[in-house]
Every structure is written in structure tokens, then in C-alpha cells.
mmCIF file with all atom_site columns, C-alpha atoms in Angstrom:
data_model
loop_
_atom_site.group_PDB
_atom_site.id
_atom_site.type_symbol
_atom_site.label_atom_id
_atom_site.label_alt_id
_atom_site.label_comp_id
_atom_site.label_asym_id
_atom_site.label_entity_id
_atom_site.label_seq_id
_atom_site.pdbx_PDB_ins_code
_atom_site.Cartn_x
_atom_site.Cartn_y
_atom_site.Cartn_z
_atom_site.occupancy
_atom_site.B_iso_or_equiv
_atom_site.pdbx_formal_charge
_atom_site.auth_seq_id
_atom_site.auth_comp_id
_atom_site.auth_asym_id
_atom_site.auth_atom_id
_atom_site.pdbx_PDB_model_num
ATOM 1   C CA . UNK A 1 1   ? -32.744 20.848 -89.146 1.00 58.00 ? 1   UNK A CA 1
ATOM 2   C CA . UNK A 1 2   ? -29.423 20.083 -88.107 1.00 64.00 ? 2   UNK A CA 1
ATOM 3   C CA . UNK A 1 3   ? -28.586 17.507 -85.266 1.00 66.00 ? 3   UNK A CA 1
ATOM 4   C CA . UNK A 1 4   ? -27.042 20.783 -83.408 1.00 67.00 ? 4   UNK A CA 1
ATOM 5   C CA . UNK A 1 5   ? -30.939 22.181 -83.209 1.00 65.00 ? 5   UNK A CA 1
ATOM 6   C CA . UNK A 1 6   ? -32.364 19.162 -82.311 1.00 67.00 ? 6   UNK A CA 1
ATOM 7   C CA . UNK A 1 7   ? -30.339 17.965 -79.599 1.00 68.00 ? 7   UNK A CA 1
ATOM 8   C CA . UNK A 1 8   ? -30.847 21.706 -78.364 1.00 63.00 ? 8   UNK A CA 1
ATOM 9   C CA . UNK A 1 9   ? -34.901 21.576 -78.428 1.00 66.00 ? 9   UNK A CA 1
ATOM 10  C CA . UNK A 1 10  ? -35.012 17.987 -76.952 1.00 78.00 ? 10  UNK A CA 1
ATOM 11  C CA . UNK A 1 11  ? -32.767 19.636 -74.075 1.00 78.00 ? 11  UNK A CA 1
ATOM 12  C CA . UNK A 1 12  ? -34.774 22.523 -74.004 1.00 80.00 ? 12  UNK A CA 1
ATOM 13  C CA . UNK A 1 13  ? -38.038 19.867 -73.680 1.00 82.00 ? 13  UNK A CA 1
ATOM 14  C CA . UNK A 1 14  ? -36.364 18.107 -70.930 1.00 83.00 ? 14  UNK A CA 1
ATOM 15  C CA . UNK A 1 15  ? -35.844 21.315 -69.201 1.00 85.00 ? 15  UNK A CA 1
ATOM 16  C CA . UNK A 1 16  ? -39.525 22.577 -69.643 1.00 84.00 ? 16  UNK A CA 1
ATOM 17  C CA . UNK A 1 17  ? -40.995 18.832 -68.597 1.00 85.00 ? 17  UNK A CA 1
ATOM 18  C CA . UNK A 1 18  ? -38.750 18.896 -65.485 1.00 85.00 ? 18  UNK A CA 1
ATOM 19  C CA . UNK A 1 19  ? -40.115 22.499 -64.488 1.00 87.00 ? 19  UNK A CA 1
ATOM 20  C CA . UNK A 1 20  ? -43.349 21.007 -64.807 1.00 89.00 ? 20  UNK A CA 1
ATOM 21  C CA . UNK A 1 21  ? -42.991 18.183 -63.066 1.00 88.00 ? 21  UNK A CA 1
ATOM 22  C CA . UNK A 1 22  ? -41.195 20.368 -60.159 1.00 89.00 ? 22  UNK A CA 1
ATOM 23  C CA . UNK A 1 23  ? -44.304 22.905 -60.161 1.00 90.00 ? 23  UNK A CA 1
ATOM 24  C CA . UNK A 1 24  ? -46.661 20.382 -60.006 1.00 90.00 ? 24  UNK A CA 1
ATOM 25  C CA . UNK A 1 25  ? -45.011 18.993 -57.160 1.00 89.00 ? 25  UNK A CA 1
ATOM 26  C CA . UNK A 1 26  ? -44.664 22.419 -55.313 1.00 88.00 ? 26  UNK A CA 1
ATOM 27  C CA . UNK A 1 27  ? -48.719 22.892 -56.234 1.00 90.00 ? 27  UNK A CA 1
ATOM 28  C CA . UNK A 1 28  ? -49.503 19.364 -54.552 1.00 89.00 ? 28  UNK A CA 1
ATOM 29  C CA . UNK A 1 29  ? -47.237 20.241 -51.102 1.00 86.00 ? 29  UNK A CA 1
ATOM 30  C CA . UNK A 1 30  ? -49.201 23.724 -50.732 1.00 86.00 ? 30  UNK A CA 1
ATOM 31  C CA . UNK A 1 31  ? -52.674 21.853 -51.694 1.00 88.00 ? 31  UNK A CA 1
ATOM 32  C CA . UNK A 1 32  ? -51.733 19.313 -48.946 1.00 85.00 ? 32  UNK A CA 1
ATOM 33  C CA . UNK A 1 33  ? -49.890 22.259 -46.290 1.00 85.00 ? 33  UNK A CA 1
ATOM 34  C CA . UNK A 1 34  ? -53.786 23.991 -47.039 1.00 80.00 ? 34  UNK A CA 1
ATOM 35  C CA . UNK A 1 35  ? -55.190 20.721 -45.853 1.00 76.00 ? 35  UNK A CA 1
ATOM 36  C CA . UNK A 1 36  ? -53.175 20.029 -42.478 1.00 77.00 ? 36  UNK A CA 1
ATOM 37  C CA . UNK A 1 37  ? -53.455 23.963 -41.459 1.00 74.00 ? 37  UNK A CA 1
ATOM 38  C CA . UNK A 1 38  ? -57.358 23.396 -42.224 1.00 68.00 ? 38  UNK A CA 1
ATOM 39  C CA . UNK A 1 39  ? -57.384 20.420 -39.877 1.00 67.00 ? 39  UNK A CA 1
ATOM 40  C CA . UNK A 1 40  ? -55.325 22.235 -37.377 1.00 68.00 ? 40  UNK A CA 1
ATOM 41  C CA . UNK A 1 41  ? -57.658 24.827 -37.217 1.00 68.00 ? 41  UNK A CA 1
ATOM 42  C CA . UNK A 1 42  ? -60.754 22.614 -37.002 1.00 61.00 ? 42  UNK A CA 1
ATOM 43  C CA . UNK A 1 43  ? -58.923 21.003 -34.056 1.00 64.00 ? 43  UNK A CA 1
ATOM 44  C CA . UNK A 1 44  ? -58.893 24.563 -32.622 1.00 71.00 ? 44  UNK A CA 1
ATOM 45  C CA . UNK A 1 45  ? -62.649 25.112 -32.167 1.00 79.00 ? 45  UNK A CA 1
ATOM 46  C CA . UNK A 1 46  ? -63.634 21.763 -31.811 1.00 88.00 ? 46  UNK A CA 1
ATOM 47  C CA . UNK A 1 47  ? -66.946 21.774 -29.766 1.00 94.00 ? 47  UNK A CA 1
ATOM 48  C CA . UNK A 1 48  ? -67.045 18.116 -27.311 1.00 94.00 ? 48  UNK A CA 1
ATOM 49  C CA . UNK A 1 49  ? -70.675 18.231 -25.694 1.00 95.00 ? 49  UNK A CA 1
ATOM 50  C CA . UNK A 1 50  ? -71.442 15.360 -22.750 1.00 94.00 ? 50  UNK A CA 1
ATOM 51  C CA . UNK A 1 51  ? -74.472 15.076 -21.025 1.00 93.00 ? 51  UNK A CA 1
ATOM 52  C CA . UNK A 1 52  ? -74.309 14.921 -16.980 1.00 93.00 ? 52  UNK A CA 1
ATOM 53  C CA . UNK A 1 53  ? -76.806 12.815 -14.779 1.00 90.00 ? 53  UNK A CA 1
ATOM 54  C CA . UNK A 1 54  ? -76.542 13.862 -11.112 1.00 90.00 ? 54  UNK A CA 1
ATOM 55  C CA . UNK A 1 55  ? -79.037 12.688 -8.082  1.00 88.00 ? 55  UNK A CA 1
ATOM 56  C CA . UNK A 1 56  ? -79.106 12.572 -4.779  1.00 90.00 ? 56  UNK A CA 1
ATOM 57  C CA . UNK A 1 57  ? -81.782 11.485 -2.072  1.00 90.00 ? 57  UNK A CA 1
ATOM 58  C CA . UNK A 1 58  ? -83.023 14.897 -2.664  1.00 91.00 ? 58  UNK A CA 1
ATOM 59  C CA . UNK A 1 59  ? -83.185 16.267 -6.210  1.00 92.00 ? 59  UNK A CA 1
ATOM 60  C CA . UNK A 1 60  ? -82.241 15.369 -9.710  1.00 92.00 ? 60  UNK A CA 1
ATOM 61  C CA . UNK A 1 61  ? -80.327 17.184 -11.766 1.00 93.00 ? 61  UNK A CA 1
ATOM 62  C CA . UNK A 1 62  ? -79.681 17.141 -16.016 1.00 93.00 ? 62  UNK A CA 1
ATOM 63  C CA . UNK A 1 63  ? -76.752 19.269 -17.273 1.00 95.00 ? 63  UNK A CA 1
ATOM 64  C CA . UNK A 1 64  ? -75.574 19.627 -21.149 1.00 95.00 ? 64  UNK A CA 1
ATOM 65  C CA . UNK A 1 65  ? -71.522 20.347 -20.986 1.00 96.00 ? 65  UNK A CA 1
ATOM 66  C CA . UNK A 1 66  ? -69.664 21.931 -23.867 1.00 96.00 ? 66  UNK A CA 1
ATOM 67  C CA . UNK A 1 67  ? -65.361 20.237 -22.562 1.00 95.00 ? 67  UNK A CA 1
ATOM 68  C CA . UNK A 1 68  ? -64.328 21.037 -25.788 1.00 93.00 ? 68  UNK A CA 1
ATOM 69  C CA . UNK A 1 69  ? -62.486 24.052 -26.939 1.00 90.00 ? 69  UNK A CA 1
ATOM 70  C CA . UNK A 1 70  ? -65.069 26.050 -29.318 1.00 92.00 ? 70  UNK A CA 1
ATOM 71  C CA . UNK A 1 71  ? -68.522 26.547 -28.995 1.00 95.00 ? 71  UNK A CA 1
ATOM 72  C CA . UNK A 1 72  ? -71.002 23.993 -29.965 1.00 95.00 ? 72  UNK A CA 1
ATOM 73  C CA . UNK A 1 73  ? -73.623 25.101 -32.051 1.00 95.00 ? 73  UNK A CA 1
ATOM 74  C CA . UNK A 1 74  ? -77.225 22.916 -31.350 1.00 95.00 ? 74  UNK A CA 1
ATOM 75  C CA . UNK A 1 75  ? -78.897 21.407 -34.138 1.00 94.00 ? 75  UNK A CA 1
ATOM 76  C CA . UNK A 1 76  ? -81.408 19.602 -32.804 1.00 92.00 ? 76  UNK A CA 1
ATOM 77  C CA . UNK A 1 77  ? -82.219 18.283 -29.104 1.00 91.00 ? 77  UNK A CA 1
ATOM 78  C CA . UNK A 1 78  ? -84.463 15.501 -28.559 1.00 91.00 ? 78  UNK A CA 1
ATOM 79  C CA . UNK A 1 79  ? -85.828 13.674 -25.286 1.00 91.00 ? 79  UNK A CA 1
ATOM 80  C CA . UNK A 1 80  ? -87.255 10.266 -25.477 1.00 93.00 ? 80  UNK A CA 1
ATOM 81  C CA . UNK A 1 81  ? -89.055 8.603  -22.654 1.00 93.00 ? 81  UNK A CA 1
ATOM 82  C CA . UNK A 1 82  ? -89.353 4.621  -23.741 1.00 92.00 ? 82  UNK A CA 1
ATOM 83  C CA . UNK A 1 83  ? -88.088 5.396  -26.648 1.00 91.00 ? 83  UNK A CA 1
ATOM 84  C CA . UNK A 1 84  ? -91.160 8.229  -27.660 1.00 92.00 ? 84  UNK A CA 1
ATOM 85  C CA . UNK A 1 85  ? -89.913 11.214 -28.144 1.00 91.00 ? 85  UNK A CA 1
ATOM 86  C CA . UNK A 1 86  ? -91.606 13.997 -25.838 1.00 88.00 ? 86  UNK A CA 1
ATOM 87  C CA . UNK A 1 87  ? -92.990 16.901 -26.706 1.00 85.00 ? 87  UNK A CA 1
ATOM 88  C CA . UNK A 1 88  ? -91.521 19.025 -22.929 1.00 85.00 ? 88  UNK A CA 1
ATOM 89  C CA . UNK A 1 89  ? -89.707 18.215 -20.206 1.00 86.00 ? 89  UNK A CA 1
ATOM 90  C CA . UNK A 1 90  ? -92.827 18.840 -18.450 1.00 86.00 ? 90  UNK A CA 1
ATOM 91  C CA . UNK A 1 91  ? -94.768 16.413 -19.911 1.00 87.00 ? 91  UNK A CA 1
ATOM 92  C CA . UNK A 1 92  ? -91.829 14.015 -19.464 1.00 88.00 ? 92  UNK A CA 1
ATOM 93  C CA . UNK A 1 93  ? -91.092 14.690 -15.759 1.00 88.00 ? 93  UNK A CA 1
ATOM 94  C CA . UNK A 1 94  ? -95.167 13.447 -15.015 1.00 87.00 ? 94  UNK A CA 1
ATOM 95  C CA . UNK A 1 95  ? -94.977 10.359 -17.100 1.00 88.00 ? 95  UNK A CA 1
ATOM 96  C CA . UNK A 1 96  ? -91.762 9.561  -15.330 1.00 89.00 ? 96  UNK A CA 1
ATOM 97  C CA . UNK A 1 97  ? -94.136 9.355  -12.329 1.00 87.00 ? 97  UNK A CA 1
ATOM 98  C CA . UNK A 1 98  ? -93.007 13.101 -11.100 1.00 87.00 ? 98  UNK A CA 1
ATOM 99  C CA . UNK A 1 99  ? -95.893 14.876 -9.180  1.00 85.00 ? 99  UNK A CA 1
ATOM 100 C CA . UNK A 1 100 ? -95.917 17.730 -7.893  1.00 85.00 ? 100 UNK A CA 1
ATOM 101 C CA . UNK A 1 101 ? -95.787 18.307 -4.238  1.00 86.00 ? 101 UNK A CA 1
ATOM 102 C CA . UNK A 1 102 ? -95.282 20.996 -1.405  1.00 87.00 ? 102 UNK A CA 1
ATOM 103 C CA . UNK A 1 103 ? -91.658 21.912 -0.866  1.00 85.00 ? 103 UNK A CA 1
ATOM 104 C CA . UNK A 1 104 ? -90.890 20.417 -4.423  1.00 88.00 ? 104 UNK A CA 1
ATOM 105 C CA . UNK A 1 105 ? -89.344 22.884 -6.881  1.00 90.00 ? 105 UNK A CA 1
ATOM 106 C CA . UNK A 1 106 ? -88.897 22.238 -10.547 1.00 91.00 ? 106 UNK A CA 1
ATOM 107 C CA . UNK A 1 107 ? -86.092 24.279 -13.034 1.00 90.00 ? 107 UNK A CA 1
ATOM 108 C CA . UNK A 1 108 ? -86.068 23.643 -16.525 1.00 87.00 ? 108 UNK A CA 1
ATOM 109 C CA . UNK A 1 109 ? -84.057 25.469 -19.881 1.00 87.00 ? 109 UNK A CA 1
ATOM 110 C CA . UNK A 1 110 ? -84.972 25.334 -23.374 1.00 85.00 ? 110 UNK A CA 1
ATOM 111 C CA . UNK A 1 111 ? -82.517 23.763 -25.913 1.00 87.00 ? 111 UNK A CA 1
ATOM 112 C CA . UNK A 1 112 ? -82.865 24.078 -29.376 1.00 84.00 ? 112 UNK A CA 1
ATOM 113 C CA . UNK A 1 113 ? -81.928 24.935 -32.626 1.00 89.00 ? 113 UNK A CA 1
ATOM 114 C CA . UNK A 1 114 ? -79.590 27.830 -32.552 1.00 90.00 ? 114 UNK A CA 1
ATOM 115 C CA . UNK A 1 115 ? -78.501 27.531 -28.780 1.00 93.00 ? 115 UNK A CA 1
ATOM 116 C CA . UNK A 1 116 ? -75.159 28.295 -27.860 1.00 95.00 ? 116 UNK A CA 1
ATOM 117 C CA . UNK A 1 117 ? -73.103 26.493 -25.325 1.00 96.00 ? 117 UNK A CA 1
ATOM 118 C CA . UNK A 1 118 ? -69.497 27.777 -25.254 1.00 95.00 ? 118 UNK A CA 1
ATOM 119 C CA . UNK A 1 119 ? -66.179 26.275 -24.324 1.00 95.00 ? 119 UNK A CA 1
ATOM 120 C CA . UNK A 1 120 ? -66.197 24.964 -21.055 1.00 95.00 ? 120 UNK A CA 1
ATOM 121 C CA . UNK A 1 121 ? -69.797 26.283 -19.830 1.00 95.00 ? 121 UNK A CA 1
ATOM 122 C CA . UNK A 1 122 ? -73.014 23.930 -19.007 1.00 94.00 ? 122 UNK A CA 1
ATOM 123 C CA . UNK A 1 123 ? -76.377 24.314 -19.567 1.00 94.00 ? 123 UNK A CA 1
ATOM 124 C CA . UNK A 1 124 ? -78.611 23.290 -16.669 1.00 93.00 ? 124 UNK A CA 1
ATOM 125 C CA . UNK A 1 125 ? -81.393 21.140 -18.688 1.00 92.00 ? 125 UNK A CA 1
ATOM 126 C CA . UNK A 1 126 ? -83.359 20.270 -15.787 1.00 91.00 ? 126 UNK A CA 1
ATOM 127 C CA . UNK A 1 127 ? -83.450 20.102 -12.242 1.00 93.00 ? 127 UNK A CA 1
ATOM 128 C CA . UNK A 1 128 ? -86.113 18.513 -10.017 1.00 92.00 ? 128 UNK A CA 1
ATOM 129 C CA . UNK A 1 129 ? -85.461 19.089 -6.010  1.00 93.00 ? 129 UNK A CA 1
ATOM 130 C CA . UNK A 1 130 ? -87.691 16.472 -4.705  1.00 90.00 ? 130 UNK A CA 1
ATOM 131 C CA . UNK A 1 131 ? -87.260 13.680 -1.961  1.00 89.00 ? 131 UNK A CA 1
ATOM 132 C CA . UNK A 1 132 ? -90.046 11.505 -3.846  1.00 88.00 ? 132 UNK A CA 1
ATOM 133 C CA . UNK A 1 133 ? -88.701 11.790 -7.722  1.00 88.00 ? 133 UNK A CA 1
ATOM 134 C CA . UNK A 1 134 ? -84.977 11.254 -6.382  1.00 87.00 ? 134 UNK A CA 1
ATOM 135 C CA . UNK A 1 135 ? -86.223 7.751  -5.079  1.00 87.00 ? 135 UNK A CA 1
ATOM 136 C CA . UNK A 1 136 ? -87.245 7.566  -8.650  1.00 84.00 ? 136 UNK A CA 1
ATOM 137 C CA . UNK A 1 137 ? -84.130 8.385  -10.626 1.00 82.00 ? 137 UNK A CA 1
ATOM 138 C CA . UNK A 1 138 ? -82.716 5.627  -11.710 1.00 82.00 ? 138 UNK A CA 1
ATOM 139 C CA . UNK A 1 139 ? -85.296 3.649  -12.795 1.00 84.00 ? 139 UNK A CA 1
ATOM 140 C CA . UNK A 1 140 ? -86.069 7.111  -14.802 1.00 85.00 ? 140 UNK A CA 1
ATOM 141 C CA . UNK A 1 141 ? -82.672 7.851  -16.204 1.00 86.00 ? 141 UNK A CA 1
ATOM 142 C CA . UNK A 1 142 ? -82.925 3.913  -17.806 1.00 89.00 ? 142 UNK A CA 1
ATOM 143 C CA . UNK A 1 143 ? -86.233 5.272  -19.477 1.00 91.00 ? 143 UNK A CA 1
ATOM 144 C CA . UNK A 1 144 ? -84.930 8.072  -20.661 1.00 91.00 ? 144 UNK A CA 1
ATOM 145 C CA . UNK A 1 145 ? -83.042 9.023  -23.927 1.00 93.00 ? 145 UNK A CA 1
ATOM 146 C CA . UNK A 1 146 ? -81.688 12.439 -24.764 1.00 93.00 ? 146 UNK A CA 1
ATOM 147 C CA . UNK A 1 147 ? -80.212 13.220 -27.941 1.00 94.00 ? 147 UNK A CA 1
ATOM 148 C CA . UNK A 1 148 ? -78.303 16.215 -29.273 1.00 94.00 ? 148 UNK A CA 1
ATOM 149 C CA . UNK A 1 149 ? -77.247 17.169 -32.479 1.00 95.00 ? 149 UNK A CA 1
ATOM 150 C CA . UNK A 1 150 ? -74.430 19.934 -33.031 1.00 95.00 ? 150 UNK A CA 1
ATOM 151 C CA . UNK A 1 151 ? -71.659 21.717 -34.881 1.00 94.00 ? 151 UNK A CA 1
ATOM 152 C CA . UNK A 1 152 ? -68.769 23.697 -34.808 1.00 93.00 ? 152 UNK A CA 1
ATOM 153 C CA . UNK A 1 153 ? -67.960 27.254 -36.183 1.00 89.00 ? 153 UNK A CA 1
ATOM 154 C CA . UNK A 1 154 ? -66.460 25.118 -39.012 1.00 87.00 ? 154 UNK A CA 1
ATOM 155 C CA . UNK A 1 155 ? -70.078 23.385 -39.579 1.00 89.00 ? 155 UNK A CA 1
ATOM 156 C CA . UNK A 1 156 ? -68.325 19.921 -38.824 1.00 92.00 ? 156 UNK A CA 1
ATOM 157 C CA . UNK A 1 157 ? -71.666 18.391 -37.060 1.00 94.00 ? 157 UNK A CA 1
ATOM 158 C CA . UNK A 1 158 ? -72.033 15.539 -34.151 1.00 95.00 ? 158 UNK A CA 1
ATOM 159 C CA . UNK A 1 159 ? -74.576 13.630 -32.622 1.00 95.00 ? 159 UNK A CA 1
ATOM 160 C CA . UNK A 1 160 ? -74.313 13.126 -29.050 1.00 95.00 ? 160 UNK A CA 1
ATOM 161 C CA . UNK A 1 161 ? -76.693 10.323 -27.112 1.00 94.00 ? 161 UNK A CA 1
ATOM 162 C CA . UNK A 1 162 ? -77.016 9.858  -23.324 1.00 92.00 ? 162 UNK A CA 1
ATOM 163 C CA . UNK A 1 163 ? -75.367 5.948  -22.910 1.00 88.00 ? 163 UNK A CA 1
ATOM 164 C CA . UNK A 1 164 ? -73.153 6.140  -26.339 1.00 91.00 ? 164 UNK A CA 1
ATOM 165 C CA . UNK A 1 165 ? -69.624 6.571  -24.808 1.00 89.00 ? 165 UNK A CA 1
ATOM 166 C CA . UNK A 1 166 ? -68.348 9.595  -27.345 1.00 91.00 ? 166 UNK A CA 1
ATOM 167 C CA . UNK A 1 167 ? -70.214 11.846 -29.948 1.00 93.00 ? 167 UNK A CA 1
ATOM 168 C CA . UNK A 1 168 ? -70.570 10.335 -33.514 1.00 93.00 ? 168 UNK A CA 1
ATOM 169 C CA . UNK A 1 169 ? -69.344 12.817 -36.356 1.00 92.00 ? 169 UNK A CA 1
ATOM 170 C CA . UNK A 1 170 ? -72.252 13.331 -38.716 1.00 94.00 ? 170 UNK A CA 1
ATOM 171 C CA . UNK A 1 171 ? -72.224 14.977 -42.081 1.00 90.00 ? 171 UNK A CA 1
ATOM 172 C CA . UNK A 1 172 ? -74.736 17.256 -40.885 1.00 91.00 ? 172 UNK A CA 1
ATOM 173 C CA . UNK A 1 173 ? -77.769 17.705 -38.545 1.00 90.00 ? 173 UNK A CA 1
ATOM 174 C CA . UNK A 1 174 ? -81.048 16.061 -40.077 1.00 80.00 ? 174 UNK A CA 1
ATOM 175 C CA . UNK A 1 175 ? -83.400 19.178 -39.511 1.00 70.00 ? 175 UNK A CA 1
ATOM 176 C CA . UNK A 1 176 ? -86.227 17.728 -41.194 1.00 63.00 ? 176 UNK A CA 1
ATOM 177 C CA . UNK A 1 177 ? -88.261 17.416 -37.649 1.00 56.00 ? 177 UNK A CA 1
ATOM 178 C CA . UNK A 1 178 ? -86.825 20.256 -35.971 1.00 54.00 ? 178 UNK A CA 1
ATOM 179 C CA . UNK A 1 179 ? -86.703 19.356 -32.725 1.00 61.00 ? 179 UNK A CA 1
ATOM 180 C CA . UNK A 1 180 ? -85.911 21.018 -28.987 1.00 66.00 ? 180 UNK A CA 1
ATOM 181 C CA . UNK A 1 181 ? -86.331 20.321 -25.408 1.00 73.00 ? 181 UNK A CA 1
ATOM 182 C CA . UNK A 1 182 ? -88.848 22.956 -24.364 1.00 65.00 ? 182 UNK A CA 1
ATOM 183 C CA . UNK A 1 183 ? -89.884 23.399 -20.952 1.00 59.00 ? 183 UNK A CA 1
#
């Protein structure tokens, strides 16, 4: 082999070593361009669900708020009372020391698995329009406990819990117990 020919195939090798360098390069910007459009679009139908205590001197009133910008999928809803979890917000209301009485009137809405709340709508959990319970609602919202569980189109999952200040990002929703807030 003359020093003509080599020269030539270690040029050639540089050449083919810097192409693949340079595609490997070009490969990592469009894995990482993937990435940030993914996030982007995860930002886009990010579900943000809050939990809304209300009261007056005359009723009492639970809402579940999707403020975010997608629609939150539930997972799992849960409502404790001393930290037990109950098994309806009926049940709950009367050991909360609810009873019923003339002129009282009592709405409730399931939430469960496979409920829908979409951007910027509420679902009215509970609402208890009585002068007696209202005296009683805020020694009862101290009791209580309610915990939701939910996830995006994008199955990115959160855990919201009345008195933590934002949802927690989970993996995913523990569905073991299946759980809801039935009526």
C-alpha cells in the first residue's frame, strides 16, 4: 500500500467519523426537540383540581373545581371523617352531627372513578341548606378529609387533599380500593 492510499483512507476515516459524530448529534437535538414539544403539550391539557369550602349562617356548601386547562380525569375520591374513611356522604353528614329537619334540604353528586370535570367547570359535591349544620361547619370541615386522585388526557396523575396547599404529582392512581364519594 503506498503512503498515497493510506493517507487517502485515514482522510476518508476522518470524514466518515466526523459524519457520525455530526448525525449523532442531529439524532440527540430531535430526541431532545421530541421531549420539550412533549412537555409543551402536557402543559396544554394540564388538569389543576381544588376543592372549595363555602358556609354561611344558612347552608354549607362542597364544590370540586377543575382551574386548569384540560380535563381532569378522577381516579379515586375519598372522604374521611376523623380520619375513617366513609362509606357516603350521607352517612358522613349524620356523624358530623347533621339531622334532618323541616325546611332543611340536602344535595349531593357522586364522584368516582371515571368522572369527568372539564376545564374551568365545578362539580357541586355537596350542599346542606340548614341554619343548624351551618352553626356546625367549622368544627366539621376540621373533621373532615377529602381526597382526590386524578389525571390528565396524557395519564400524568395527581393527588389532591383538602388542607395540602397544591396537588402532589403521582406516578399513578393506587386503584387497589377503588374508592368514590357516593351519595
Amino acid at each position: 500500500m503506498s503512503k498515497e492510499t493510506s493517507r487517502a483512507l485515514r482522510v476518508d476515516l476522518l470524514i466518515a467519523l466526523c459524519a457520525l459524530f455530526v448525525s449523532c448529534l442531529a439524532a440527540g437535538a430531535a430526541v431532545y426537540q421530541g421531549h420539550v414539544i412533549a412537555s409543551q403539550l402536557s402543559v396544554t391539557v394540564w388538569p389543576y383540581v381544588t376543592v372549595r369550602e363555602s358556609s354561611s349562617n344558612t347552608y354549607v356548601e362542597v364544590d370540586i373545581q377543575n382551574v386548569g386547562l384540560g380535563p381532569a380525569i378522577i381516579q379515586t375520591a375519598a372522604l374521611y371523617v376523623d380520619g375513617k374513611p366513609q362509606s357516603s356522604l350521607s352517612t358522613s353528614l349524620r356523624e358530623l352531627g347533621f339531622v334532618p329537619k323541616r325546611g332543611s334540604t340536602v344535595t349531593f353528586t357522586n364522584l368516582g372513578p371515571g368522572s369527568v370535570i372539564r376545564p374551568g367547570d365545578s362539580v357541586q359535591l355537596l350542599r346542606v341548606d340548614s341554619k343548624q349544620f351551618a352553626a356546625l361547619a367549622g368544627a366539621a370541615q376540621r373533621r373532615t378529609r377529602i381526597e382526590i386522585c386524578y389525571c390528565s388526557m396524557l395519564q400524568q396523575c395527581w393527588r389532591k387533599t383538602t388542607g395540602d396547599d397544591y396537588p402532589a404529582s403521582v406516578g399513578t392512581c393506587d386503584r387497589s380500593g377503588i374508592t368514590s364519594i357516593n351519595t
